[in-house]
Coordinates of C-alpha atoms in Angstrom, one line a residue:
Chain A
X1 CA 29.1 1.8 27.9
X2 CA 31.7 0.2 25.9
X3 CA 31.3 0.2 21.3
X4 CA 32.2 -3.6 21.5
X5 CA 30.4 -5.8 19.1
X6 CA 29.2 -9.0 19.5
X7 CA 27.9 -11.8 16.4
X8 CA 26.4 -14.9 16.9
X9 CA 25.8 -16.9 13.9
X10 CA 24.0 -20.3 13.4
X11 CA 24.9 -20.8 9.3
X12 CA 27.2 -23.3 7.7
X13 CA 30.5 -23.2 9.3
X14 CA 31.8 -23.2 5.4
X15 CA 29.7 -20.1 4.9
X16 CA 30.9 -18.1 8.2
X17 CA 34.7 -19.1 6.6
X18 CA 33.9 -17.6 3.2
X19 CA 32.0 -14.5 4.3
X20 CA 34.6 -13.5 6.7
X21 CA 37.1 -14.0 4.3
X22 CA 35.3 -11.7 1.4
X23 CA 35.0 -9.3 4.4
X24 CA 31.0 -9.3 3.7
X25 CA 30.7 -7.7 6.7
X26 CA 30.9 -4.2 5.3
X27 CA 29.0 -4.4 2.4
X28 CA 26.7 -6.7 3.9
X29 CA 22.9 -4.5 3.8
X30 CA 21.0 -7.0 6.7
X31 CA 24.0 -5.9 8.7
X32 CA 24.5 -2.5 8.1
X33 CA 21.2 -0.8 6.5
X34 CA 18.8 -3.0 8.8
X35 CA 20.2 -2.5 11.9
X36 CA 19.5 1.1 11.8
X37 CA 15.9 1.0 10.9
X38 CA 13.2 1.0 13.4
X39 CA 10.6 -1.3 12.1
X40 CA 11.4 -4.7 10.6
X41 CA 13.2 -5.4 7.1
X42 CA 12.0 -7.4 5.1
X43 CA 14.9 -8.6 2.7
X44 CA 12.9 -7.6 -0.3
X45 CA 13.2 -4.5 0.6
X46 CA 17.1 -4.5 0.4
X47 CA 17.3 -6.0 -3.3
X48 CA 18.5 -2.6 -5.1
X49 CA 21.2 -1.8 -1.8
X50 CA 24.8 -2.2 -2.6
X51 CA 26.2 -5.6 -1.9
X52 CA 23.2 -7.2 -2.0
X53 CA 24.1 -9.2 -4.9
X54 CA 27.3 -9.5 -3.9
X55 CA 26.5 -11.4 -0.7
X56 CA 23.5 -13.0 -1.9
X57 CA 25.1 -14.3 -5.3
X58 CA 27.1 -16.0 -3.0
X59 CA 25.1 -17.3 -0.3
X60 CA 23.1 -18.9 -2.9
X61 CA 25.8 -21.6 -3.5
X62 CA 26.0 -22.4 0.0
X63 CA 22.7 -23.0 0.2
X64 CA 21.3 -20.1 1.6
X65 CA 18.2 -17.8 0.1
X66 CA 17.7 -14.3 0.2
X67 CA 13.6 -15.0 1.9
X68 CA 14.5 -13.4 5.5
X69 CA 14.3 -10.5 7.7
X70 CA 16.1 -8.7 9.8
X71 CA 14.7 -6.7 13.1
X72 CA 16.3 -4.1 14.4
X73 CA 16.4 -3.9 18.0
X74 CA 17.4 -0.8 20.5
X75 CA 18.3 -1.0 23.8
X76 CA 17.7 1.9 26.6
X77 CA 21.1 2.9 27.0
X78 CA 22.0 4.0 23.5
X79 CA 22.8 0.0 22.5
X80 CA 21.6 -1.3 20.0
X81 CA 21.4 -4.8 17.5
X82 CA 19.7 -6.8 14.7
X83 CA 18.5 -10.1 14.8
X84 CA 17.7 -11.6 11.6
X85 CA 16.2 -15.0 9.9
X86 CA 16.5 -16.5 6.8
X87 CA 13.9 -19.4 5.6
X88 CA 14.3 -21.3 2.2
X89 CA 10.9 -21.7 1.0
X90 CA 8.8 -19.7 -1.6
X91 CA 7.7 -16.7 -1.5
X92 CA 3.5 -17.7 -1.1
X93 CA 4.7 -19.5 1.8
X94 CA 6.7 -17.3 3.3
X95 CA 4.2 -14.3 2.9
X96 CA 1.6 -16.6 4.6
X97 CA 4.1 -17.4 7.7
X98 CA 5.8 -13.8 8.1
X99 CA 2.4 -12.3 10.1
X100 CA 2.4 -15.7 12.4
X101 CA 5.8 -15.3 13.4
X102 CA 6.1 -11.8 13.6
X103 CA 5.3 -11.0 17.3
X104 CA 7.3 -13.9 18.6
X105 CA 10.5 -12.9 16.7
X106 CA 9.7 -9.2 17.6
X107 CA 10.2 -10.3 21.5
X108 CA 13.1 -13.3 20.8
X109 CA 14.7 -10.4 19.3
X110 CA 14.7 -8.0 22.0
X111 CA 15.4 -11.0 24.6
X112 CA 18.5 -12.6 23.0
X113 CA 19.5 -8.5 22.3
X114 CA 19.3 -7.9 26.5
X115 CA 21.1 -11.3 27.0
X116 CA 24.3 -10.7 25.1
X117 CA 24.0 -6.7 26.4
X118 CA 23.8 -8.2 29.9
X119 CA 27.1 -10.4 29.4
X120 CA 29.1 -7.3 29.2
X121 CA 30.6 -6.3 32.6
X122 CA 29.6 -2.7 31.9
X123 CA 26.3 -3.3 31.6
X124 CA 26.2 -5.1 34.8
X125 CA 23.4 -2.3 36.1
X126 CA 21.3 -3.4 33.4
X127 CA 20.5 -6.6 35.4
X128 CA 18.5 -4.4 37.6
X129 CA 15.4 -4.5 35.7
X130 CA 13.6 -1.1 36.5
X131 CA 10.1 -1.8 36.8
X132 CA 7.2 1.1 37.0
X133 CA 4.8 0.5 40.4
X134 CA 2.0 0.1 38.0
X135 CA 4.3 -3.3 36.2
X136 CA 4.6 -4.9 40.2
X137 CA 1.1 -4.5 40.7
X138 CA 0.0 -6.5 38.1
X139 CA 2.6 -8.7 38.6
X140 CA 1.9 -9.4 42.1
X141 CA -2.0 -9.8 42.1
X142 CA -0.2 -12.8 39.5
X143 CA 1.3 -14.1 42.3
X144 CA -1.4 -13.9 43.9
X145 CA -3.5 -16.0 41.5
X146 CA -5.8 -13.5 39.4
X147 CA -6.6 -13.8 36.2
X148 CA -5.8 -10.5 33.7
X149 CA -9.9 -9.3 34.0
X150 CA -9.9 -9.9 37.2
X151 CA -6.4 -7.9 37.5
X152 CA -8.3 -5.2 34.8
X153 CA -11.4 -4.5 37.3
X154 CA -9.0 -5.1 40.9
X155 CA -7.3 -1.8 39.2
X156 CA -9.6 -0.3 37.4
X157 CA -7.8 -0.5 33.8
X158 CA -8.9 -2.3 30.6
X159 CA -7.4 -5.4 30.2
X160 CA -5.1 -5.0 27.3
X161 CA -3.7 -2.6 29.7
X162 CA -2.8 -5.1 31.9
X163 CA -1.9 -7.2 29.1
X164 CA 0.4 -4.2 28.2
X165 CA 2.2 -4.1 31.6
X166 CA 2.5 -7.4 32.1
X167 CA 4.6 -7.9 28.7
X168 CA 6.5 -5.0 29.6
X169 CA 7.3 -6.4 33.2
X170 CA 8.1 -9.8 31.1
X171 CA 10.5 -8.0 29.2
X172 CA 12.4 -6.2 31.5
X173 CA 13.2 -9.3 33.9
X174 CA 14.1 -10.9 30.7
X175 CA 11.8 -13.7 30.7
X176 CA 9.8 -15.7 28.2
X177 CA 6.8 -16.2 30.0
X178 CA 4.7 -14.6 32.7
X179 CA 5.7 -17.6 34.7
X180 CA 9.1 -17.2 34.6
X181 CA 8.9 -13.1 35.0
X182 CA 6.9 -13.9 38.4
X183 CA 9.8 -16.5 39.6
X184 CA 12.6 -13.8 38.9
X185 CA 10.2 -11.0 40.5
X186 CA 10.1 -13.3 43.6
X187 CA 13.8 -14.1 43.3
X188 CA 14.9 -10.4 43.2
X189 CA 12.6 -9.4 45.6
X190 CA 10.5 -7.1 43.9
X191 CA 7.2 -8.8 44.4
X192 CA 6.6 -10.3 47.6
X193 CA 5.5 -14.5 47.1
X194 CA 2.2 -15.2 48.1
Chain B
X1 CA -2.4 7.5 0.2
X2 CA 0.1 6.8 2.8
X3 CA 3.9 6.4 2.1
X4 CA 6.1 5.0 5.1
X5 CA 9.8 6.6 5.4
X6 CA 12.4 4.8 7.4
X7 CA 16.1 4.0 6.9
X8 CA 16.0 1.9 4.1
X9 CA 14.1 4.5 1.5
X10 CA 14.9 7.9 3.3
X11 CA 17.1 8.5 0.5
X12 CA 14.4 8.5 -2.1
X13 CA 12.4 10.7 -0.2
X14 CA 14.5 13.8 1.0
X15 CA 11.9 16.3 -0.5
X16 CA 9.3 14.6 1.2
X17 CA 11.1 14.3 4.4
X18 CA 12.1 18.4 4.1
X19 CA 7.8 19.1 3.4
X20 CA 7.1 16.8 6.2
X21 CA 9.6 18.7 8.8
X22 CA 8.1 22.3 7.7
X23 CA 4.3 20.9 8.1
X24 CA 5.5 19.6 11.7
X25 CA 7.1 23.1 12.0
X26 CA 3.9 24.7 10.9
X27 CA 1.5 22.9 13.2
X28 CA 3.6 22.2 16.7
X29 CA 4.9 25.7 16.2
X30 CA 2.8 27.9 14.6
X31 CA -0.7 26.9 15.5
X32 CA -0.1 25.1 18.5
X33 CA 2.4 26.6 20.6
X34 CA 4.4 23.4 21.2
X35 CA 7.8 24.1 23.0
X36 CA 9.4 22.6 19.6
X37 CA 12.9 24.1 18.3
X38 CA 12.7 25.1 14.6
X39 CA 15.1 26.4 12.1
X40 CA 14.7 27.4 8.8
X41 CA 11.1 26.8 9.0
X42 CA 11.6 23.0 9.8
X43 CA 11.0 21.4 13.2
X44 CA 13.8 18.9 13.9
X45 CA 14.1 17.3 16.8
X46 CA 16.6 14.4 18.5
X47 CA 14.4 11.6 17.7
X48 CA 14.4 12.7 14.1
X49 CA 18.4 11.1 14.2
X50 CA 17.2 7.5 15.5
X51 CA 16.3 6.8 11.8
X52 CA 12.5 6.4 13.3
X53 CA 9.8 5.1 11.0
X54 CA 7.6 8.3 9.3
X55 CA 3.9 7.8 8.2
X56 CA 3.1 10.0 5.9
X57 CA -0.5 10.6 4.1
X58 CA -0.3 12.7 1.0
X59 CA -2.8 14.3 -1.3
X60 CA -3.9 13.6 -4.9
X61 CA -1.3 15.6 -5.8
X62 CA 1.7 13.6 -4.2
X63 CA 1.9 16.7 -1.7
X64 CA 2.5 15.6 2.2
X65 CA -0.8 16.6 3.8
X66 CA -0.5 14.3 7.2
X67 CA 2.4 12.2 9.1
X68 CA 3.3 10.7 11.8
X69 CA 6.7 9.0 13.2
X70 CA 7.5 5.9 14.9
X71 CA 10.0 4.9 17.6
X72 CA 10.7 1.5 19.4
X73 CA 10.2 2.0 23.3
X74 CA 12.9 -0.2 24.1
X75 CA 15.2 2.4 23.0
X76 CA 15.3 5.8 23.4
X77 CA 12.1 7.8 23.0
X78 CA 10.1 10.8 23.9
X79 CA 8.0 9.3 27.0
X80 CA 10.6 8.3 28.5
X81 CA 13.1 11.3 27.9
X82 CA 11.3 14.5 27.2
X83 CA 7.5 13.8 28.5
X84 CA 8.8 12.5 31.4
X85 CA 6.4 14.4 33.3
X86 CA 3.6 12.5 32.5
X87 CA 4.6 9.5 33.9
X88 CA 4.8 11.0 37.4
X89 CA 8.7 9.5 38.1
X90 CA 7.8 6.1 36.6
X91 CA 10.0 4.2 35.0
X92 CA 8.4 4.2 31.1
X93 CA 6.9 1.2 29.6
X94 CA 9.2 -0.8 27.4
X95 CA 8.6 -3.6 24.9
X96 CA 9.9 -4.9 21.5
X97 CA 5.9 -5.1 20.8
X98 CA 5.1 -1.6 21.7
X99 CA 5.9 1.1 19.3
X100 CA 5.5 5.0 20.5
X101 CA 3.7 7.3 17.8
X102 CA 4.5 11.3 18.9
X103 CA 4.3 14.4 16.2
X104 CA 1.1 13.2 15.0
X105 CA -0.5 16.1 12.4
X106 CA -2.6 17.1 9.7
X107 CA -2.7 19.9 7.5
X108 CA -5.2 22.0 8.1
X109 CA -4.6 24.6 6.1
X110 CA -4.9 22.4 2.8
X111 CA -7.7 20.3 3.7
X112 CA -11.2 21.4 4.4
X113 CA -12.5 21.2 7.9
X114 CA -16.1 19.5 7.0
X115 CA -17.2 16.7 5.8
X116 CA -15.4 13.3 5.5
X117 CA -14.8 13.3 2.1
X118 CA -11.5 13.2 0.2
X119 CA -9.7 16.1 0.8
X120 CA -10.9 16.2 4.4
X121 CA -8.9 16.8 7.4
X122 CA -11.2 14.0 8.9
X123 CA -10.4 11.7 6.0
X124 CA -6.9 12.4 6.0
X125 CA -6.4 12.1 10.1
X126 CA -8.6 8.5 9.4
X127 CA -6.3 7.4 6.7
X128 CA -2.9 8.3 8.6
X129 CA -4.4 6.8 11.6
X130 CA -5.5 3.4 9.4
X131 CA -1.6 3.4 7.8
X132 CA 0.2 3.7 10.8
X133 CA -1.8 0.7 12.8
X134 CA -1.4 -1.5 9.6
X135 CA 2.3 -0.6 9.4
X136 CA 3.1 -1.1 13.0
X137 CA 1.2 -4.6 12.7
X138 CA 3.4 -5.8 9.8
X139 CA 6.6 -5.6 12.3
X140 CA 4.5 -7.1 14.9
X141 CA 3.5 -4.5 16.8
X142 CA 0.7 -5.2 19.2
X143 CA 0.1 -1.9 21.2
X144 CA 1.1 2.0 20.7
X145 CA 1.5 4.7 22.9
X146 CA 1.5 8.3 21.9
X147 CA 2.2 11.1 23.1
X148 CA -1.0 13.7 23.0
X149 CA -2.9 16.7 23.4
X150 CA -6.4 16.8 24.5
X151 CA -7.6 18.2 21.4
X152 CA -5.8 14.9 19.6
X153 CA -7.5 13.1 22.4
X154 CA -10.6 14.5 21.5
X155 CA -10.0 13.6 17.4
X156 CA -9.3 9.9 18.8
X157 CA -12.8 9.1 20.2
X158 CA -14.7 11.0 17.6
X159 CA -13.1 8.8 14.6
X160 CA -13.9 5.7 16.5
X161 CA -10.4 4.9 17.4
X162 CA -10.9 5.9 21.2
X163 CA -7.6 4.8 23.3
X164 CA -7.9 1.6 25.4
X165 CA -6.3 3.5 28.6
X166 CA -4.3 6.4 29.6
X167 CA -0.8 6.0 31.4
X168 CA 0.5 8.5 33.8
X169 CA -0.9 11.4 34.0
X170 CA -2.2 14.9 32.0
X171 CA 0.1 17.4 32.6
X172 CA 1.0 20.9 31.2
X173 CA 3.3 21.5 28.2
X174 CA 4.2 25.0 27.8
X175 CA 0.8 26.4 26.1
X176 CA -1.2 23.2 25.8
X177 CA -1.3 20.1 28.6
X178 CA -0.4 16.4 27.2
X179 CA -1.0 13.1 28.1
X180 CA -0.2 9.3 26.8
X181 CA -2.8 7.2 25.4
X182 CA -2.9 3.3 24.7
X183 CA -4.1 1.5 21.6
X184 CA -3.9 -1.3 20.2
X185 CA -3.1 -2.4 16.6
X186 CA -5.9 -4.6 16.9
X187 CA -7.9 -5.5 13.3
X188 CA -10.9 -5.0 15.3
X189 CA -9.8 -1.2 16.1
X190 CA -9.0 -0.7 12.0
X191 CA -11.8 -2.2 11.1
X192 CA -13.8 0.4 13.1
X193 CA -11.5 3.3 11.8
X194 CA -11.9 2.3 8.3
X195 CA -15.8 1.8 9.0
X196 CA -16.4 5.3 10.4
X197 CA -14.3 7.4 7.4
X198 CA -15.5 4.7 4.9
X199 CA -12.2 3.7 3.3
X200 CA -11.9 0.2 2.5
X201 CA -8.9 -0.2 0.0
X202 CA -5.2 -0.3 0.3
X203 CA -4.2 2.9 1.6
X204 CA -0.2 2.6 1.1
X205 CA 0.6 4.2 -2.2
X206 CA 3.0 2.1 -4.5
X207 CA 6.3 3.6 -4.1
X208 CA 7.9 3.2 -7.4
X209 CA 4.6 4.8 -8.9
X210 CA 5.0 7.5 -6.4
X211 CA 8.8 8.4 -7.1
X212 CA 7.9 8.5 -10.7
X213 CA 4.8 10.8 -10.2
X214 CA 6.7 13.2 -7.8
X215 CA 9.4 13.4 -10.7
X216 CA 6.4 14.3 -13.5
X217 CA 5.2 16.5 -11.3
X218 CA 7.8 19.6 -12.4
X219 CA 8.6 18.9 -16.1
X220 CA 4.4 19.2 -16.0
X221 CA 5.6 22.7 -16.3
X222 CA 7.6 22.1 -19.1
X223 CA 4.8 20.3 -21.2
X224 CA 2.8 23.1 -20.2
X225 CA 5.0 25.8 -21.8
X226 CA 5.2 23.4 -24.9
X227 CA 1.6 23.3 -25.1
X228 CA 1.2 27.3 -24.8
X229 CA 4.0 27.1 -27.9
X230 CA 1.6 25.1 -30.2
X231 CA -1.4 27.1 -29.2
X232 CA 0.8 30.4 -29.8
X233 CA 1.1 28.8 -33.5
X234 CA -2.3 27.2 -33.6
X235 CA -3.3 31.3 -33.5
X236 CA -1.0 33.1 -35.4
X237 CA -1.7 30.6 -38.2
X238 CA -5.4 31.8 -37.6
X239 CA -4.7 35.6 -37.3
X240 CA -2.5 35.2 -40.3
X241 CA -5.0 33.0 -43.1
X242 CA -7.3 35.6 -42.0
X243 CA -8.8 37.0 -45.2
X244 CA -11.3 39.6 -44.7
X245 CA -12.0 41.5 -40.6
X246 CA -14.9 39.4 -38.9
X247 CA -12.3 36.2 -39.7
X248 CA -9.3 38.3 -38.2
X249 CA -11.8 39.8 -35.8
X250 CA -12.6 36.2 -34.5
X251 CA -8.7 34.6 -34.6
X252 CA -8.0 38.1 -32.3
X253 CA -11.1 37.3 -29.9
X254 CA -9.8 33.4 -29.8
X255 CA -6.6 34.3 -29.1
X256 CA -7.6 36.5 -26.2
X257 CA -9.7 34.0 -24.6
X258 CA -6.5 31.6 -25.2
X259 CA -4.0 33.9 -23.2
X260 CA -6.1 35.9 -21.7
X261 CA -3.9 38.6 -20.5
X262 CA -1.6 38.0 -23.0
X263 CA -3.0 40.4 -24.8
X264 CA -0.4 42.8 -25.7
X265 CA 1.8 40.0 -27.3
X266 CA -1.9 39.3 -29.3
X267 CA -1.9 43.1 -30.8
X268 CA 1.9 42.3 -31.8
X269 CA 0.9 39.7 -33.6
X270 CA -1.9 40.9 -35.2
X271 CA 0.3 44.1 -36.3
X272 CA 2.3 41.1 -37.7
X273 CA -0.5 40.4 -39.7

């Protein structure tokens, strides 16, 4: 495990410049504060922290509004990372939008998290997804063409328990859909293709 | 009234967090026999320094009466590093949607065992068990596992909230035997916890209300001696416009309902009389 850290940005190149160069970084509370929490921050939240004026006084004039949230994301082997968005719209709207979006960011998060983790050559093991017997089960009977009841009564478990494998299976072959977590299962060999 | 501690307010909350670690101390320890390590009458474990996200259900009096805490299983938690047991050499479930609950408590010892009233251990285990689904939606949660007894097990069904499934297996844990159960944070499985204990509000407390209540809560002391001055005064006034012995009779008889015991410090003023 190495304590390199790795940023990827999407702002304004002309904001990137200027935050670098006030060193925003270290007083920055989505950076520092959120990334330690374990459920999501809401911005809001992070009005009274040090530095949030400072940063947000600023990002103002480059167009960019304090309506965001950051969610902190842990990885198995002690890594760990924040992903955050930022939306410039008002507050009504963005209390209406936050619970539709929630989930999805929740498992963008933790995907684009395990991509940049998996870059590193010492986490090279990491592409080795470790999935439980119970997680190739009900990916295979996938494979196979069953639907998630059928899958629930084939193994005699509800079916948000199957529902609950399968997104974990998903998640660990680092995939977006079941789809794509079935190809990768085939492709590593961990499911047989039917 | 539930109050959620995490990262960003833990700082605001230090007393709250130190009444929290002696209840978990008190029940995991004392009355239950868990294998838990505690020190100074707090139990404290490695989790506790992931910054996790606590659930805490308080009184009417601000007092922490109920919590529970909140890890993500994509990082390190208890399933997949201490109760490993359970699931039988399985690699543990992990996804950014599904949040582990573990040191799940009420206490017993301040609320009454019947009924579901206020006050309740019912009503509190209902109301921790209502906050912690809501919170966990808000970042998106879909599912929880936790880490249980059977006797937790049991509370589960009875309040409506049964689990969807079990993972692993049941397996001994020192004194008691534990096992992993699966909900999820659907609205469906709130609505039927909030129908069963009957609690339809908000059930998160405002937390600038709450910081200033917990801070009113010892100068209530205070106002209390300043009171007991003016009531001091309020009666030696009496004792002293006294003018004949059934009116200084009944300003002694006032003044020793007023302080009750006090009464030696009446007789001295009396004599001042």
């Amino acid at each position: 495990m190495d304590s390199s850290i790795h940023g990827v940005v999407n702002y304004p190149d002309a904001w990137k410049q200027h935050y670098v160069e006030q060193g925003f970084q270290d007083i920055d509370p989505t950076l520092a504060a959120a990334a330690t929490n374990t459920g999501v921050v809401d911005w809001q939240r992070l009005k009274p922290a040090e530095g949030f004026q400072k940063v947000f006084r600023d990002a103002a004039e480059f167009g960019i509004c304090s309506t965001g949230l950051t969610i902190p994301v842990r990885g198995a082997y002690g890594d760990s990372g924040a992903f955050s968005v930022v939306r410039n719209c008002s507050d009504a709207e963005w209390n209406r939008q936050r619970p539709e979006i929630i989930k999805g960011l929740q498992i963008h998060a933790a995907n684009f998290h395990d991509r940049i983790m998996r870059q590193g050559r010492s986490m090279f093991f990491m592409r080795q997804p470790n999935l439980s017997a119970r997680e190739k089960e009900v990916l295979q009977w996938v494979a196979a063409g069953k639907s998630q009841p059928d899958i629930g009564i084939i193994l005699s478990i509800s079916v948000r328990t199957v529902e609950v494998h399968l997104r974990s299976a998903r998640e660990k072959l680092g995939a977006l859909t079941t789809s794509q977590a079935v190809a990768r299962a085939i492709g590593m060999e961990i499911i047989y293709p039917l | 009234m539930i109050l959620v501690v995490d990262a960003i307010n833990k700082h605001l909350h230090l007393e709250v967090l130190d009444e929290m670690f002696q209840l978990r101390a008190r029940v995991f320890g004392d009355r239950l026999g868990w294998d838990v390590k505690i020190s100074d009458g707090r139990e404290i474990d490695e989790f506790d320094r992931l910054n996790p996200a606590y659930v805490i259900g308080l009184d009417d009096n601000y007092e922490v009466v109920a919590c529970v805490r909140a890890l993500q299983t994509t990082g390190p938690h208890m399933l997949a590093d201490v109760f490993s047991d359970i699931l039988q050499g399985e690699p543990p479930l992990r996804s950014a949607t599904l949040w582990e609950s573990t040191r799940f408590c009420v206490d017993t010892d301040r609320l009454t065992m019947s009924g579901r009233g206020p006050g309740s251990v019912s009503r509190a285990t209902c109301e921790l068990m209502i906050g912690s689904l809501e919170y966990a939606r808000e970042s998106g949660i879909e599912d929880i596992i936790t880490v249980i007894d059977p006797v937790m097990n049991r509370v589960l069904k009875r309040s409506d909230n049964a689990p969807c499934d079990y993972i692993g297996a049941t397996v001994q844990m020192g004194k008691t035997k534990a096992l992993a159960a699966l909900l999820d944070c659907s609205e469906e499985r709130i609505a039927r916890v909030r129908a069963f204990a009957d609690i339809t509000g908000d059930v998160f407390v405002n937390e600038e209300e709450f910081v200033n209540a917990r801070a009113l809560r010892k100068p209530k002391q205070t106002s209390c001696n300043i009171l007991a001055g003016e009531v001091v005064k309020y009666l030696t006034e009496q004792i002293d416009d006294a003018t004949n012995v059934e009116e200084l009779d009944a300003a002694l008889a006032l003044t020793q309902h007023m302080l009750g015991s006090d009464l030696h410090e009446t007789k001295s003023i009396a004599r001042g009389a």
